[in-house]
XYZ file of C-alpha atoms in Angstrom:
323
model
C 71.785 158.256 190.416
C 68.876 156.124 190.371
C 67.345 157.947 187.518
C 70.536 158.670 185.614
C 71.819 155.238 186.397
C 68.595 153.866 185.205
C 68.837 155.978 182.077
C 72.440 154.928 181.545
C 71.400 151.368 182.100
C 68.605 151.708 179.613
C 70.927 153.463 177.182
C 73.552 150.804 177.604
C 70.896 148.183 177.382
C 69.500 149.663 174.228
C 72.970 149.925 172.790
C 73.793 146.324 173.409
C 70.976 144.873 171.350
C 71.840 147.260 168.523
C 75.460 146.169 168.472
C 74.395 142.574 168.779
C 72.026 142.960 165.861
C 74.775 144.442 163.744
C 77.101 141.646 164.707
C 74.400 139.134 164.002
C 73.818 140.676 160.592
C 77.517 140.498 159.793
C 77.615 136.967 161.121
C 74.561 136.050 159.121
C 76.180 137.466 156.007
C 79.218 135.309 156.611
C 77.006 132.329 157.276
C 75.061 133.030 154.098
C 78.266 133.227 152.078
C 79.499 129.969 153.562
C 76.110 128.423 152.971
C 76.090 129.648 149.379
C 79.570 128.277 148.792
C 78.550 124.972 150.314
C 75.438 124.896 148.156
C 77.498 125.717 145.078
C 79.972 122.974 145.908
C 77.117 120.586 146.527
C 75.503 121.610 143.253
C 78.825 121.184 141.486
C 79.321 117.771 143.007
C 75.758 116.854 142.122
C 76.262 118.063 138.565
C 79.528 116.150 138.356
C 77.919 113.033 139.716
C 75.007 113.491 137.326
C 77.398 113.900 134.398
C 79.357 110.879 135.554
C 76.201 108.851 135.938
C 75.059 110.009 132.503
C 78.369 108.902 131.015
C 78.144 105.587 132.830
C 74.555 105.087 131.806
C 75.459 106.001 128.234
C 78.251 103.430 128.276
C 75.907 100.891 129.794
C 73.332 101.619 127.125
C 75.930 101.032 124.436
C 76.786 97.507 125.611
C 73.645 96.416 127.441
C 71.599 93.798 125.634
C 68.071 93.480 126.958
C 67.608 89.781 126.129
C 69.434 86.595 127.168
C 72.545 85.759 125.133
C 73.948 82.281 125.706
C 76.244 79.586 124.310
C 77.090 75.931 124.728
C 80.892 75.859 124.929
C 82.699 72.597 124.114
C 86.231 73.964 124.690
C 87.340 73.181 121.153
C 89.048 76.541 120.683
C 92.096 78.207 122.181
C 90.735 80.140 125.209
C 92.840 83.152 124.246
C 91.261 83.270 120.779
C 87.766 82.005 121.565
C 85.264 84.763 120.815
C 82.570 83.166 122.979
C 84.792 83.065 126.061
C 85.749 86.692 125.511
C 82.087 87.704 125.412
C 81.542 85.765 128.640
C 84.434 87.609 130.316
C 82.778 90.907 129.401
C 79.455 89.734 130.757
C 77.824 89.744 127.322
C 77.194 86.011 127.057
C 76.279 83.207 129.461
C 77.775 79.722 129.163
C 75.308 76.833 129.474
C 75.958 73.206 130.336
C 75.233 70.360 127.953
C 71.661 69.222 128.351
C 70.410 72.627 129.429
C 67.585 73.857 127.199
C 67.273 77.355 125.791
C 63.854 78.781 125.003
C 65.013 81.411 122.538
C 66.409 81.114 119.007
C 69.318 78.666 118.795
C 71.773 79.083 115.908
C 73.012 75.592 115.073
C 74.288 73.716 111.986
C 71.531 71.194 112.618
C 68.734 73.714 112.098
C 66.143 73.089 109.401
C 65.428 76.649 108.256
C 67.331 79.945 108.244
C 66.826 82.677 110.784
C 64.471 85.373 109.486
C 63.129 88.784 110.527
C 59.966 87.044 111.755
C 62.055 85.431 114.539
C 62.310 88.799 116.256
C 59.310 88.024 118.468
C 61.035 84.966 119.940
C 64.348 86.802 120.305
C 62.703 89.674 122.171
C 61.085 87.275 124.644
C 63.675 84.520 125.120
C 66.936 85.708 123.535
C 69.555 84.198 121.224
C 72.033 81.340 121.687
C 74.808 79.714 119.677
C 76.935 76.562 119.748
C 80.604 77.396 120.419
C 82.631 74.630 118.776
C 85.235 74.010 116.089
C 84.100 73.601 112.494
C 86.635 70.788 112.155
C 85.120 68.862 115.090
C 81.387 69.056 114.426
C 81.115 65.262 114.615
C 82.105 65.425 118.287
C 79.266 67.763 119.275
C 76.239 66.054 120.892
C 73.670 68.194 119.120
C 70.923 65.964 120.468
C 71.594 67.334 123.962
C 71.499 71.027 123.066
C 68.163 71.252 121.377
C 65.796 74.169 121.562
C 62.287 74.834 120.308
C 63.524 77.383 117.754
C 66.619 75.996 116.008
C 67.801 78.078 113.064
C 70.498 78.085 110.406
C 72.457 81.147 109.384
C 72.047 82.149 105.711
C 74.966 82.691 103.358
C 77.433 85.092 105.004
C 81.209 85.514 104.864
C 83.531 85.210 107.854
C 85.849 88.090 108.753
C 87.475 86.582 111.854
C 91.275 86.104 111.667
C 91.027 82.289 111.490
C 88.589 81.950 108.561
C 88.676 85.381 106.926
C 86.917 85.459 103.556
C 85.401 81.973 103.842
C 81.623 81.599 103.389
C 79.685 80.007 106.270
C 82.716 79.814 108.610
C 81.462 82.351 111.153
C 82.694 82.166 114.742
C 80.579 82.624 117.876
C 80.420 86.432 117.989
C 79.833 86.692 114.225
C 76.951 84.224 114.442
C 75.298 86.094 117.323
C 75.813 89.443 115.584
C 74.325 88.073 112.358
C 71.295 86.826 114.263
C 70.731 90.225 115.851
C 71.268 92.052 112.546
C 68.744 89.920 110.678
C 66.114 90.174 113.422
C 66.436 93.959 113.481
C 68.785 94.726 116.376
C 71.946 96.249 114.886
C 72.814 98.024 118.154
C 73.080 94.701 119.981
C 75.122 93.222 117.148
C 77.555 96.138 117.241
C 77.811 95.916 121.038
C 79.141 92.376 120.636
C 81.454 93.095 117.697
C 82.882 96.190 119.410
C 84.877 93.945 121.748
C 87.053 92.775 118.845
C 89.537 94.844 116.860
C 88.371 93.221 113.625
C 84.670 93.390 114.533
C 83.874 96.364 112.278
C 84.872 94.312 109.229
C 81.942 91.920 109.620
C 79.217 94.381 108.647
C 81.478 95.999 106.069
C 81.807 92.618 104.358
C 78.232 91.403 104.839
C 76.155 94.573 105.101
C 74.767 94.299 101.570
C 73.805 90.660 102.157
C 72.157 91.414 105.496
C 70.196 94.256 103.896
C 68.777 91.818 101.335
C 67.816 89.299 104.011
C 66.127 92.113 105.931
C 63.791 92.698 102.974
C 62.340 89.244 103.641
C 59.966 88.243 106.397
C 59.532 84.471 106.504
C 62.083 81.662 106.589
C 61.052 80.582 103.087
C 61.705 84.061 101.704
C 65.159 84.145 103.302
C 65.932 80.726 101.783
C 64.884 81.970 98.336
C 66.966 85.118 98.748
C 69.960 82.994 99.701
C 69.580 80.928 96.513
C 69.354 84.113 94.438
C 72.491 85.535 96.043
C 74.460 82.330 95.505
C 73.347 82.110 91.873
C 74.420 85.710 91.230
C 77.785 85.078 92.854
C 78.319 81.959 90.727
C 77.453 83.830 87.532
C 79.864 86.618 88.424
C 82.566 84.067 89.228
C 82.083 82.339 85.864
C 82.211 85.658 84.007
C 85.454 86.700 85.667
C 86.959 83.278 85.051
C 86.088 83.448 81.343
C 87.600 86.909 81.021
C 90.777 85.769 82.737
C 91.075 82.726 80.473
C 90.536 84.837 77.355
C 93.175 87.297 78.501
C 95.711 84.558 79.197
C 95.100 83.064 75.743
C 95.754 86.438 74.153
C 92.351 86.734 72.495
C 91.819 90.287 73.699
C 89.449 91.164 70.869
C 87.065 88.392 71.847
C 87.144 89.351 75.500
C 86.199 92.928 74.681
C 82.366 93.232 74.736
C 82.612 96.115 72.250
C 83.875 93.690 69.593
C 81.537 90.765 70.099
C 81.095 88.834 66.813
C 83.916 90.615 65.034
C 86.947 88.870 63.598
C 90.190 89.852 61.963
C 89.645 91.324 58.504
C 91.474 89.727 55.580
C 94.231 91.779 54.016
C 93.415 93.263 50.618
C 97.075 93.092 49.613
C 97.181 89.314 49.628
C 97.918 88.071 46.053
C 96.318 84.947 44.702
C 98.787 82.328 43.504
C 97.732 80.486 40.363
C 98.108 76.712 40.473
C 100.603 75.184 37.980
C 99.269 74.019 34.594
C 99.076 70.289 33.947
C 98.467 68.103 30.897
C 95.715 65.517 30.581
C 97.886 63.006 32.440
C 98.355 65.347 35.383
C 101.973 66.203 34.569
C 103.079 69.748 35.279
C 103.780 71.620 32.060
C 106.974 73.577 32.338
C 106.759 76.872 30.510
C 109.329 77.597 27.789
C 111.230 80.841 28.048
C 113.239 82.752 25.499
C 116.680 84.214 25.918
C 115.246 87.229 27.651
C 113.408 85.130 30.267
C 109.977 85.703 28.790
C 107.500 82.834 28.743
C 107.075 81.562 25.220
C 103.470 81.413 24.151
C 102.222 83.091 27.329
C 99.442 85.588 27.010
C 99.628 88.953 28.573
C 96.631 91.034 29.387
C 98.656 94.156 28.922
C 98.116 95.380 25.333
C 101.491 97.143 25.209
C 103.610 94.139 26.256
C 104.263 92.888 22.641
C 105.334 96.309 21.458
C 107.690 96.707 24.411
C 109.273 93.304 23.625
C 109.778 94.255 19.923
C 111.448 97.472 20.962
C 113.831 95.610 23.232
C 114.736 93.106 20.454
C 115.439 95.906 18.029
C 117.560 97.672 20.603
C 119.621 94.529 21.253
C 120.068 93.883 17.504
C 121.231 97.414 16.996
C 123.778 97.139 19.777
C 125.081 93.834 18.336
C 125.618 95.390 14.876
C 127.920 98.084 16.192
């Protein structure tokens, strides 16, 4: 027994590790599958989080402005319609107190020269600010307390906000900031601000051609000269359209047509000249004598056959009378 038992024990003992190994292999397979599924789920969650973070970062990139944007708000406007307050609610603009200085470019009606592409260096370092106030209450604004080292005017542009749509110069807060960013070469920042307003897209549509011309300049003097050129061209076009309208209303269509410049109405060839009445030496009108047939007595006729025709008629009448 000892030997057989020992053999059986060894056989059983050898069998046990074999079965255990098989079980462990099956168990390891199950563990591997679970591990793989966990890894896949983790990878999926990581991919989802990465996609989500990419979307978030993309959205952040669309609205993030890398420089300070600020305003002095004097509460002149209706808070529900104030573009500056709306930008502040979205975290795109910081309100400053009166007396606080701003080191960047300040857009203010009290500036001495227009903003120009050369101001980009200051904007990139210290940002852009604007005065949020009502155009009708400019006299109430203490401009002396909101000074900055780089005060600028906005050049000729047209407002597209609902309050002053179509009016030159009457830009609101967001339009002024967007114009400043456009002119200094940051259209993405300008669009990030305008995107918060349903009418925002209209600003560049209205002023894009003007902004493009200002962008061809570099210095403040060049922008000022370009502004004068633009205003002169607009005035000339206005005068031309006004003249055409006046000519149309007066009915002188031929004169208004550039294809007929210098031409007038041609005189009719059928118009007959009327001879003036004959007078004597005292200025009295001489009445012509007529015969019984209505012919002028003593009148000359250029027609060579007129005398013969008259003789024929007299003979015909005499013949009829003798019957």
